[in-house]
Structures are given as structure tokens and as C-alpha cells.
Amino acid sequence: MPTSQDMTTEHDPGLLDALQHQVAVFARRAEQTRLGGTGQLRNSMDRAAYLLLNRLDQEGPMGVKALAAGMGIDSSTVTRQVAPLVDTGLVKRTSHPEDGRAVVLQLSPRGLARLEEVRSSRRDLMAQVTEGWTAEERESFCTLLTRFNSALSARQSGLPASPEGESAPTS
């Protein structure tokens, strides 16, 4: 396995410095703007809520442990983040169909409607930010960003990252 010294000499240090700087700038700008969409819905849903609702929409009802594992976070964190979503009626807690003692989290119809509003607003923002980009540039950026996020997630969880960036859960 190459050491960090080997990797620095193997790759262009100037390019790696520029990359880490751009990632830091992106992180700051993303946090400042929260990449929260446009218009009235701008910043109307925090990142944690968006990611939880999105995962429940994509993967269907699941327990806290499964949701936490899929997002690469602790169960207690998911429990804390889900509580206000249940309180506001965006997520429903139901009994597991096979084990009535277990709790399953499910996106409510209200939660799905709200998620669709936020998605639409965020889609508009992405269109505005990438205005003037070709479809190929958008696709390439999305592919590379997905690969980058997967590699970060794999590193955080101690898993090897595949070249396509598919080994680790994205959250």
C-alpha cells in the first residue's frame, strides 16, 4: 500500500493543493448558501432532513438501524434527526409488519409532497449554477462528484473504494 509520501510524489502536489483548496471553498460556499434551492423555498429544509427524506423516498420504509447504516451515521443521530420530521408530520412511525415491537420509519404523503417541492427548488438552483454548461459537462461533473463522495465515504467507513466509486453508501 502506498504511503502518503509515495502518493504525493506520484501525483502533482500543485494539482492536489488546488483540488483540496477548491473542495474547501466548495464546502464553505455550500454551507453558506446551504445549496438550498431558489425563491421562497431557499434554505427551507436543512441538509440532514433532506437526506433522510430522500433516502426514505428512494428505499422505502425502514428501521432506524437500517437508515443509519445506509447513511453511514450513528443510530442515535438518526433518532435525533427524525424526531422533528415525525413531529411535523413528514415521517410516520409505524410498527414493523412482521415484528410489532420494531419501529419502521416511512415517508408520509405530506413528507413526499414537501420533498418534491424542495427537490424542484434545488433542481432550479443547479440549473442556474450550471447555466452555460453542456449536458456532457453536467454529466461529467456529477459522475466525478459522485465518485469523489463515494471515495470519501469509503475512507470514513474503512472500506476500499472502487474505481467507479460504487462501494460505499452515499449520504
Short mmCIF file of N, CA and C in Angstrom, two decimals:
data_model
loop_
_atom_site.label_atom_id
_atom_site.label_comp_id
_atom_site.label_asym_id
_atom_site.label_seq_id
_atom_site.Cartn_x
_atom_site.Cartn_y
_atom_site.Cartn_z
N MET A 1 0.85 -1.18 0.00
CA MET A 1 0.00 0.00 0.00
C MET A 1 0.90 1.24 0.00
N PRO A 2 0.64 2.19 -0.88
CA PRO A 2 1.50 3.37 -0.94
C PRO A 2 1.33 4.24 0.30
N THR A 3 2.42 4.83 0.74
CA THR A 3 2.35 5.77 1.86
C THR A 3 1.90 7.12 1.33
N SER A 4 1.56 8.02 2.24
CA SER A 4 1.15 9.35 1.79
C SER A 4 2.30 10.06 1.08
N GLN A 5 3.54 9.77 1.48
CA GLN A 5 4.70 10.34 0.79
C GLN A 5 4.75 9.84 -0.65
N ASP A 6 4.53 8.50 -0.85
CA ASP A 6 4.53 7.93 -2.20
C ASP A 6 3.46 8.59 -3.05
N MET A 7 2.28 8.80 -2.47
CA MET A 7 1.17 9.37 -3.22
C MET A 7 1.46 10.82 -3.60
N THR A 8 2.14 11.55 -2.72
CA THR A 8 2.46 12.94 -3.02
C THR A 8 3.44 13.02 -4.17
N THR A 9 4.43 12.14 -4.18
CA THR A 9 5.41 12.17 -5.27
C THR A 9 4.83 11.56 -6.54
N GLU A 10 3.86 10.66 -6.40
CA GLU A 10 3.24 10.01 -7.55
C GLU A 10 2.31 10.99 -8.29
N HIS A 11 1.70 11.89 -7.55
CA HIS A 11 0.75 12.85 -8.12
C HIS A 11 1.34 14.25 -8.05
N ASP A 12 0.81 15.12 -8.85
CA ASP A 12 1.27 16.51 -8.89
C ASP A 12 0.84 17.23 -7.61
N PRO A 13 1.78 17.58 -6.73
CA PRO A 13 1.41 18.25 -5.47
C PRO A 13 0.67 19.57 -5.71
N GLY A 14 1.04 20.30 -6.74
CA GLY A 14 0.34 21.56 -7.03
C GLY A 14 -1.12 21.32 -7.38
N LEU A 15 -1.37 20.29 -8.16
CA LEU A 15 -2.74 19.96 -8.52
C LEU A 15 -3.52 19.49 -7.29
N LEU A 16 -2.89 18.68 -6.44
CA LEU A 16 -3.56 18.22 -5.22
C LEU A 16 -3.84 19.38 -4.28
N ASP A 17 -2.91 20.35 -4.20
CA ASP A 17 -3.15 21.56 -3.40
C ASP A 17 -4.34 22.34 -3.95
N ALA A 18 -4.40 22.49 -5.26
CA ALA A 18 -5.51 23.21 -5.90
C ALA A 18 -6.83 22.47 -5.66
N LEU A 19 -6.79 21.13 -5.75
CA LEU A 19 -8.00 20.34 -5.53
C LEU A 19 -8.50 20.49 -4.10
N GLN A 20 -7.60 20.35 -3.12
CA GLN A 20 -8.05 20.47 -1.73
C GLN A 20 -8.56 21.87 -1.44
N HIS A 21 -7.95 22.88 -2.06
CA HIS A 21 -8.43 24.26 -1.87
C HIS A 21 -9.84 24.43 -2.46
N GLN A 22 -10.05 23.91 -3.65
CA GLN A 22 -11.37 24.04 -4.28
C GLN A 22 -12.43 23.27 -3.49
N VAL A 23 -12.06 22.12 -2.93
CA VAL A 23 -13.01 21.37 -2.10
C VAL A 23 -13.35 22.18 -0.85
N ALA A 24 -12.35 22.82 -0.25
CA ALA A 24 -12.60 23.65 0.94
C ALA A 24 -13.50 24.84 0.59
N VAL A 25 -13.25 25.48 -0.54
CA VAL A 25 -14.09 26.61 -0.98
C VAL A 25 -15.51 26.13 -1.23
N PHE A 26 -15.63 24.98 -1.91
CA PHE A 26 -16.96 24.41 -2.18
C PHE A 26 -17.70 24.13 -0.87
N ALA A 27 -17.01 23.51 0.09
CA ALA A 27 -17.65 23.19 1.37
C ALA A 27 -18.13 24.46 2.07
N ARG A 28 -17.30 25.49 2.05
CA ARG A 28 -17.70 26.75 2.70
C ARG A 28 -18.90 27.36 1.99
N ARG A 29 -18.85 27.42 0.67
CA ARG A 29 -19.97 28.02 -0.08
C ARG A 29 -21.24 27.20 0.04
N ALA A 30 -21.09 25.89 0.03
CA ALA A 30 -22.27 25.03 0.18
C ALA A 30 -22.91 25.25 1.54
N GLU A 31 -22.08 25.38 2.57
CA GLU A 31 -22.61 25.62 3.91
C GLU A 31 -23.22 27.02 4.02
N GLN A 32 -22.58 28.02 3.42
CA GLN A 32 -23.09 29.39 3.48
C GLN A 32 -24.44 29.50 2.77
N THR A 33 -24.54 28.92 1.60
CA THR A 33 -25.78 29.01 0.84
C THR A 33 -26.71 27.85 1.17
N ARG A 34 -26.15 26.83 1.78
CA ARG A 34 -26.84 25.58 2.10
C ARG A 34 -27.35 24.92 0.83
N LEU A 35 -26.93 25.41 -0.33
CA LEU A 35 -27.40 24.87 -1.62
C LEU A 35 -28.88 24.52 -1.51
N GLY A 36 -29.63 25.42 -0.91
CA GLY A 36 -30.99 25.14 -0.53
C GLY A 36 -32.07 25.49 -1.52
N GLY A 37 -31.73 25.71 -2.75
CA GLY A 37 -32.77 25.97 -3.72
C GLY A 37 -32.90 27.44 -4.05
N THR A 38 -34.04 27.77 -4.63
CA THR A 38 -34.28 29.12 -5.11
C THR A 38 -35.62 29.62 -4.58
N GLY A 39 -35.82 30.91 -4.72
CA GLY A 39 -37.11 31.52 -4.40
C GLY A 39 -37.50 31.34 -2.95
N GLN A 40 -38.79 31.18 -2.74
CA GLN A 40 -39.36 31.08 -1.40
C GLN A 40 -38.86 29.85 -0.64
N LEU A 41 -38.50 28.80 -1.38
CA LEU A 41 -38.06 27.57 -0.73
C LEU A 41 -36.57 27.55 -0.42
N ARG A 42 -35.86 28.62 -0.74
CA ARG A 42 -34.42 28.68 -0.49
C ARG A 42 -34.15 28.43 0.99
N ASN A 43 -33.27 27.48 1.26
CA ASN A 43 -32.87 27.11 2.62
C ASN A 43 -34.04 26.70 3.51
N SER A 44 -35.09 26.15 2.92
CA SER A 44 -36.27 25.82 3.71
C SER A 44 -36.20 24.43 4.34
N MET A 45 -35.19 23.65 4.01
CA MET A 45 -35.03 22.33 4.62
C MET A 45 -33.55 22.10 4.85
N ASP A 46 -33.20 21.72 6.07
CA ASP A 46 -31.78 21.51 6.33
C ASP A 46 -31.29 20.24 5.66
N ARG A 47 -29.97 20.14 5.56
CA ARG A 47 -29.33 19.04 4.85
C ARG A 47 -29.71 17.69 5.43
N ALA A 48 -29.69 17.56 6.75
CA ALA A 48 -30.00 16.28 7.39
C ALA A 48 -31.41 15.83 7.05
N ALA A 49 -32.37 16.73 7.16
CA ALA A 49 -33.76 16.38 6.85
C ALA A 49 -33.90 15.98 5.39
N TYR A 50 -33.27 16.74 4.50
CA TYR A 50 -33.35 16.43 3.07
C TYR A 50 -32.79 15.04 2.78
N LEU A 51 -31.64 14.73 3.34
CA LEU A 51 -31.01 13.44 3.08
C LEU A 51 -31.83 12.29 3.65
N LEU A 52 -32.39 12.46 4.84
CA LEU A 52 -33.23 11.43 5.44
C LEU A 52 -34.50 11.19 4.62
N LEU A 53 -35.18 12.27 4.27
CA LEU A 53 -36.42 12.13 3.49
C LEU A 53 -36.13 11.52 2.12
N ASN A 54 -35.04 11.95 1.52
CA ASN A 54 -34.67 11.44 0.20
C ASN A 54 -34.40 9.93 0.26
N ARG A 55 -33.67 9.49 1.28
CA ARG A 55 -33.37 8.06 1.41
C ARG A 55 -34.65 7.26 1.64
N LEU A 56 -35.54 7.74 2.50
CA LEU A 56 -36.80 7.04 2.73
C LEU A 56 -37.62 6.98 1.44
N ASP A 57 -37.57 8.02 0.64
CA ASP A 57 -38.29 8.02 -0.63
C ASP A 57 -37.68 7.00 -1.60
N GLN A 58 -36.38 6.97 -1.68
CA GLN A 58 -35.70 6.10 -2.64
C GLN A 58 -35.75 4.62 -2.23
N GLU A 59 -35.64 4.35 -0.91
CA GLU A 59 -35.50 2.97 -0.47
C GLU A 59 -36.72 2.42 0.26
N GLY A 60 -37.69 3.28 0.55
CA GLY A 60 -38.90 2.82 1.21
C GLY A 60 -38.76 2.76 2.72
N PRO A 61 -39.82 2.31 3.39
CA PRO A 61 -39.83 2.26 4.84
C PRO A 61 -38.70 1.39 5.38
N MET A 62 -38.12 1.82 6.51
CA MET A 62 -37.05 1.04 7.14
C MET A 62 -36.90 1.46 8.59
N GLY A 63 -36.20 0.63 9.32
CA GLY A 63 -35.93 0.90 10.71
C GLY A 63 -34.80 1.90 10.88
N VAL A 64 -34.65 2.40 12.09
CA VAL A 64 -33.62 3.39 12.40
C VAL A 64 -32.24 2.83 12.11
N LYS A 65 -31.97 1.59 12.51
CA LYS A 65 -30.65 1.00 12.31
C LYS A 65 -30.32 0.89 10.82
N ALA A 66 -31.26 0.47 10.01
CA ALA A 66 -31.02 0.35 8.57
C ALA A 66 -30.81 1.72 7.95
N LEU A 67 -31.58 2.69 8.38
CA LEU A 67 -31.44 4.05 7.87
C LEU A 67 -30.08 4.62 8.24
N ALA A 68 -29.67 4.41 9.48
CA ALA A 68 -28.37 4.89 9.94
C ALA A 68 -27.24 4.22 9.17
N ALA A 69 -27.33 2.91 9.01
CA ALA A 69 -26.28 2.18 8.29
C ALA A 69 -26.18 2.65 6.84
N GLY A 70 -27.31 2.85 6.20
CA GLY A 70 -27.33 3.30 4.81
C GLY A 70 -26.76 4.69 4.62
N MET A 71 -26.84 5.49 5.67
CA MET A 71 -26.34 6.86 5.58
C MET A 71 -24.94 7.00 6.18
N GLY A 72 -24.46 5.92 6.80
CA GLY A 72 -23.14 5.96 7.39
C GLY A 72 -23.04 6.83 8.64
N ILE A 73 -24.15 6.87 9.40
CA ILE A 73 -24.15 7.65 10.65
C ILE A 73 -24.69 6.79 11.78
N ASP A 74 -24.57 7.27 12.99
CA ASP A 74 -24.97 6.55 14.18
C ASP A 74 -26.50 6.54 14.33
N SER A 75 -27.03 5.46 14.88
CA SER A 75 -28.48 5.34 15.10
C SER A 75 -29.03 6.46 15.98
N SER A 76 -28.26 6.86 16.99
CA SER A 76 -28.74 7.92 17.88
C SER A 76 -28.86 9.25 17.12
N THR A 77 -27.98 9.46 16.15
CA THR A 77 -28.05 10.66 15.32
C THR A 77 -29.32 10.64 14.47
N VAL A 78 -29.60 9.48 13.87
CA VAL A 78 -30.82 9.35 13.06
C VAL A 78 -32.05 9.58 13.93
N THR A 79 -32.07 8.99 15.11
CA THR A 79 -33.21 9.16 16.02
C THR A 79 -33.44 10.64 16.33
N ARG A 80 -32.35 11.34 16.61
CA ARG A 80 -32.44 12.79 16.91
C ARG A 80 -32.92 13.58 15.69
N GLN A 81 -32.42 13.23 14.50
CA GLN A 81 -32.78 13.97 13.30
C GLN A 81 -34.20 13.66 12.82
N VAL A 82 -34.67 12.45 13.09
CA VAL A 82 -36.01 12.05 12.65
C VAL A 82 -37.10 12.64 13.53
N ALA A 83 -36.81 12.86 14.80
CA ALA A 83 -37.83 13.34 15.74
C ALA A 83 -38.60 14.56 15.24
N PRO A 84 -37.92 15.63 14.78
CA PRO A 84 -38.70 16.78 14.30
C PRO A 84 -39.46 16.47 13.00
N LEU A 85 -38.97 15.52 12.23
CA LEU A 85 -39.68 15.15 10.99
C LEU A 85 -40.97 14.41 11.32
N VAL A 86 -40.95 13.63 12.39
CA VAL A 86 -42.16 12.96 12.86
C VAL A 86 -43.10 13.99 13.46
N ASP A 87 -42.56 14.89 14.27
CA ASP A 87 -43.38 15.93 14.92
C ASP A 87 -44.11 16.81 13.91
N THR A 88 -43.48 17.08 12.77
CA THR A 88 -44.09 17.94 11.76
C THR A 88 -44.90 17.15 10.72
N GLY A 89 -44.98 15.84 10.90
CA GLY A 89 -45.81 15.02 10.02
C GLY A 89 -45.17 14.66 8.69
N LEU A 90 -43.85 14.84 8.55
CA LEU A 90 -43.18 14.49 7.30
C LEU A 90 -42.80 13.02 7.25
N VAL A 91 -42.63 12.42 8.41
CA VAL A 91 -42.28 11.00 8.54
C VAL A 91 -43.26 10.37 9.51
N LYS A 92 -43.66 9.13 9.21
CA LYS A 92 -44.55 8.38 10.11
C LYS A 92 -43.76 7.24 10.74
N ARG A 93 -44.03 7.00 12.01
CA ARG A 93 -43.51 5.81 12.70
C ARG A 93 -44.62 4.77 12.68
N THR A 94 -44.29 3.60 12.20
CA THR A 94 -45.27 2.52 12.19
C THR A 94 -44.62 1.26 12.76
N SER A 95 -45.45 0.29 13.08
CA SER A 95 -44.94 -1.00 13.56
C SER A 95 -44.48 -1.83 12.38
N HIS A 96 -43.40 -2.58 12.60
CA HIS A 96 -42.89 -3.47 11.57
C HIS A 96 -43.96 -4.53 11.31
N PRO A 97 -44.24 -4.85 10.02
CA PRO A 97 -45.32 -5.79 9.72
C PRO A 97 -45.09 -7.20 10.29
N GLU A 98 -43.82 -7.61 10.44
CA GLU A 98 -43.52 -8.96 10.93
C GLU A 98 -43.18 -8.98 12.42
N ASP A 99 -42.75 -7.85 12.96
CA ASP A 99 -42.39 -7.75 14.37
C ASP A 99 -42.98 -6.46 14.92
N GLY A 100 -44.14 -6.57 15.53
CA GLY A 100 -44.86 -5.40 16.01
C GLY A 100 -44.11 -4.57 17.03
N ARG A 101 -43.04 -5.13 17.63
CA ARG A 101 -42.25 -4.38 18.60
C ARG A 101 -41.28 -3.42 17.92
N ALA A 102 -40.91 -3.73 16.68
CA ALA A 102 -39.94 -2.90 15.96
C ALA A 102 -40.65 -1.73 15.28
N VAL A 103 -39.94 -0.60 15.22
CA VAL A 103 -40.48 0.62 14.61
C VAL A 103 -39.91 0.78 13.20
N VAL A 104 -40.76 1.15 12.29
CA VAL A 104 -40.36 1.41 10.90
C VAL A 104 -40.67 2.88 10.61
N LEU A 105 -39.72 3.54 9.96
CA LEU A 105 -39.91 4.93 9.55
C LEU A 105 -40.36 4.95 8.10
N GLN A 106 -41.33 5.80 7.82
CA GLN A 106 -41.91 5.86 6.48
C GLN A 106 -42.20 7.30 6.12
N LEU A 107 -41.91 7.66 4.89
CA LEU A 107 -42.23 8.99 4.39
C LEU A 107 -43.74 9.13 4.32
N SER A 108 -44.28 10.19 4.89
CA SER A 108 -45.72 10.42 4.84
C SER A 108 -46.06 11.08 3.50
N PRO A 109 -47.34 11.09 3.12
CA PRO A 109 -47.72 11.81 1.90
C PRO A 109 -47.32 13.29 1.98
N ARG A 110 -47.47 13.87 3.16
CA ARG A 110 -47.05 15.27 3.36
C ARG A 110 -45.54 15.41 3.18
N GLY A 111 -44.80 14.44 3.70
CA GLY A 111 -43.34 14.44 3.56
C GLY A 111 -42.91 14.32 2.11
N LEU A 112 -43.60 13.46 1.36
CA LEU A 112 -43.27 13.30 -0.06
C LEU A 112 -43.56 14.60 -0.82
N ALA A 113 -44.68 15.23 -0.54
CA ALA A 113 -45.02 16.49 -1.22
C ALA A 113 -43.99 17.57 -0.90
N ARG A 114 -43.60 17.65 0.36
CA ARG A 114 -42.60 18.64 0.78
C ARG A 114 -41.25 18.36 0.13
N LEU A 115 -40.86 17.09 0.10
CA LEU A 115 -39.61 16.70 -0.52
C LEU A 115 -39.61 17.06 -2.01
N GLU A 116 -40.70 16.84 -2.68
CA GLU A 116 -40.80 17.18 -4.11
C GLU A 116 -40.67 18.70 -4.33
N GLU A 117 -41.26 19.49 -3.44
CA GLU A 117 -41.11 20.95 -3.54
C GLU A 117 -39.65 21.36 -3.41
N VAL A 118 -38.99 20.80 -2.40
CA VAL A 118 -37.60 21.14 -2.15
C VAL A 118 -36.71 20.64 -3.29
N ARG A 119 -36.96 19.44 -3.76
CA ARG A 119 -36.18 18.91 -4.89
C ARG A 119 -36.30 19.82 -6.11
N SER A 120 -37.50 20.25 -6.39
CA SER A 120 -37.72 21.13 -7.54
C SER A 120 -36.96 22.43 -7.40
N SER A 121 -37.00 23.01 -6.20
CA SER A 121 -36.29 24.25 -5.95
C SER A 121 -34.78 24.05 -6.09
N ARG A 122 -34.28 22.95 -5.56
CA ARG A 122 -32.84 22.66 -5.65
C ARG A 122 -32.44 22.34 -7.09
N ARG A 123 -33.33 21.70 -7.83
CA ARG A 123 -33.07 21.43 -9.25
C ARG A 123 -32.95 22.75 -10.01
N ASP A 124 -33.81 23.71 -9.70
CA ASP A 124 -33.73 25.03 -10.32
C ASP A 124 -32.40 25.70 -10.01
N LEU A 125 -31.95 25.58 -8.75
CA LEU A 125 -30.67 26.16 -8.37
C LEU A 125 -29.53 25.52 -9.17
N MET A 126 -29.54 24.20 -9.28
CA MET A 126 -28.48 23.52 -10.05
C MET A 126 -28.50 23.96 -11.51
N ALA A 127 -29.68 24.15 -12.06
CA ALA A 127 -29.79 24.63 -13.45
C ALA A 127 -29.19 26.02 -13.57
N GLN A 128 -29.48 26.89 -12.61
CA GLN A 128 -28.94 28.25 -12.64
C GLN A 128 -27.42 28.27 -12.48
N VAL A 129 -26.91 27.48 -11.52
CA VAL A 129 -25.47 27.47 -11.24
C VAL A 129 -24.69 26.90 -12.43
N THR A 130 -25.29 25.95 -13.12
CA THR A 130 -24.59 25.32 -14.25
C THR A 130 -25.07 25.83 -15.60
N GLU A 131 -25.74 26.97 -15.56
CA GLU A 131 -26.19 27.58 -16.82
C GLU A 131 -24.97 27.83 -17.70
N GLY A 132 -25.07 27.49 -18.94
CA GLY A 132 -23.95 27.65 -19.85
C GLY A 132 -23.09 26.40 -19.95
N TRP A 133 -23.32 25.42 -19.07
CA TRP A 133 -22.61 24.15 -19.17
C TRP A 133 -23.33 23.28 -20.20
N THR A 134 -22.59 22.43 -20.86
CA THR A 134 -23.22 21.47 -21.76
C THR A 134 -23.77 20.32 -20.93
N ALA A 135 -24.65 19.54 -21.54
CA ALA A 135 -25.18 18.36 -20.86
C ALA A 135 -24.04 17.41 -20.49
N GLU A 136 -23.06 17.30 -21.37
CA GLU A 136 -21.91 16.42 -21.11
C GLU A 136 -21.10 16.93 -19.92
N GLU A 137 -20.94 18.25 -19.79
CA GLU A 137 -20.21 18.81 -18.65
C GLU A 137 -20.95 18.55 -17.34
N ARG A 138 -22.28 18.71 -17.36
CA ARG A 138 -23.06 18.43 -16.16
C ARG A 138 -22.94 16.96 -15.78
N GLU A 139 -23.05 16.09 -16.76
CA GLU A 139 -22.97 14.65 -16.51
C GLU A 139 -21.59 14.27 -15.98
N SER A 140 -20.55 14.82 -16.59
CA SER A 140 -19.19 14.53 -16.16
C SER A 140 -18.95 15.02 -14.72
N PHE A 141 -19.41 16.24 -14.42
CA PHE A 141 -19.26 16.78 -13.07
C PHE A 141 -19.99 15.91 -12.06
N CYS A 142 -21.21 15.50 -12.40
CA CYS A 142 -22.00 14.65 -11.49
C CYS A 142 -21.30 13.31 -11.27
N THR A 143 -20.78 12.72 -12.33
CA THR A 143 -20.08 11.44 -12.23
C THR A 143 -18.85 11.57 -11.33
N LEU A 144 -18.06 12.61 -11.56
CA LEU A 144 -16.84 12.80 -10.77
C LEU A 144 -17.17 13.15 -9.31
N LEU A 145 -18.18 13.97 -9.09
CA LEU A 145 -18.55 14.34 -7.73
C LEU A 145 -19.09 13.11 -6.98
N THR A 146 -19.87 12.29 -7.65
CA THR A 146 -20.36 11.05 -7.06
C THR A 146 -19.20 10.14 -6.70
N ARG A 147 -18.26 10.01 -7.58
CA ARG A 147 -17.08 9.19 -7.34
C ARG A 147 -16.27 9.74 -6.15
N PHE A 148 -16.10 11.04 -6.09
CA PHE A 148 -15.38 11.70 -5.01
C PHE A 148 -16.09 11.45 -3.67
N ASN A 149 -17.41 11.67 -3.63
CA ASN A 149 -18.19 11.45 -2.41
C ASN A 149 -18.13 9.99 -1.97
N SER A 150 -18.19 9.07 -2.92
CA SER A 150 -18.12 7.65 -2.59
C SER A 150 -16.76 7.30 -2.00
N ALA A 151 -15.70 7.86 -2.56
CA ALA A 151 -14.35 7.60 -2.03
C ALA A 151 -14.21 8.16 -0.62
N LEU A 152 -14.75 9.36 -0.37
CA LEU A 152 -14.71 9.92 0.98
C LEU A 152 -15.50 9.05 1.95
N SER A 153 -16.66 8.60 1.53
CA SER A 153 -17.50 7.77 2.38
C SER A 153 -16.81 6.44 2.67
N ALA A 154 -16.19 5.84 1.66
CA ALA A 154 -15.48 4.58 1.85
C ALA A 154 -14.32 4.76 2.82
N ARG A 155 -13.61 5.86 2.66
CA ARG A 155 -12.48 6.14 3.56
C ARG A 155 -12.97 6.29 4.99
N GLN A 156 -14.08 6.99 5.17
CA GLN A 156 -14.64 7.21 6.51
C GLN A 156 -15.06 5.88 7.14
N SER A 157 -15.61 4.99 6.34
CA SER A 157 -16.09 3.72 6.89
C SER A 157 -15.04 2.62 6.85
N GLY A 158 -13.86 2.92 6.31
CA GLY A 158 -12.78 1.93 6.27
C GLY A 158 -12.90 0.92 5.16
N LEU A 159 -13.77 1.15 4.19
CA LEU A 159 -13.94 0.24 3.06
C LEU A 159 -13.06 0.68 1.90
N PRO A 160 -12.63 -0.26 1.08
CA PRO A 160 -11.88 0.15 -0.12
C PRO A 160 -12.86 0.77 -1.13
N ALA A 161 -12.41 1.82 -1.78
CA ALA A 161 -13.25 2.48 -2.80
C ALA A 161 -12.99 1.82 -4.14
N SER A 162 -14.07 1.56 -4.86
CA SER A 162 -13.90 1.01 -6.20
C SER A 162 -13.58 2.15 -7.15
N PRO A 163 -12.96 1.85 -8.31
CA PRO A 163 -12.66 2.91 -9.26
C PRO A 163 -13.89 3.68 -9.71
N GLU A 164 -15.04 3.00 -9.74
CA GLU A 164 -16.27 3.67 -10.16
C GLU A 164 -16.93 4.41 -9.01
N GLY A 165 -16.41 4.21 -7.80
CA GLY A 165 -16.97 4.90 -6.64
C GLY A 165 -18.28 4.32 -6.16
N GLU A 166 -18.47 2.99 -6.33
CA GLU A 166 -19.75 2.38 -6.00
C GLU A 166 -19.73 1.60 -4.70
N SER A 167 -18.59 1.50 -3.99
CA SER A 167 -18.50 0.61 -2.86
C SER A 167 -19.14 1.14 -1.59
N ALA A 168 -19.21 2.42 -1.45
CA ALA A 168 -19.65 2.98 -0.18
C ALA A 168 -21.01 3.64 -0.32
N PRO A 169 -21.80 3.63 0.76
CA PRO A 169 -23.08 4.32 0.70
C PRO A 169 -22.87 5.83 0.59
N THR A 170 -23.75 6.45 -0.12
CA THR A 170 -23.68 7.91 -0.23
C THR A 170 -24.78 8.49 0.64
N SER A 171 -24.49 9.55 1.27
CA SER A 171 -25.50 10.17 2.13
C SER A 171 -25.50 11.65 1.98
#
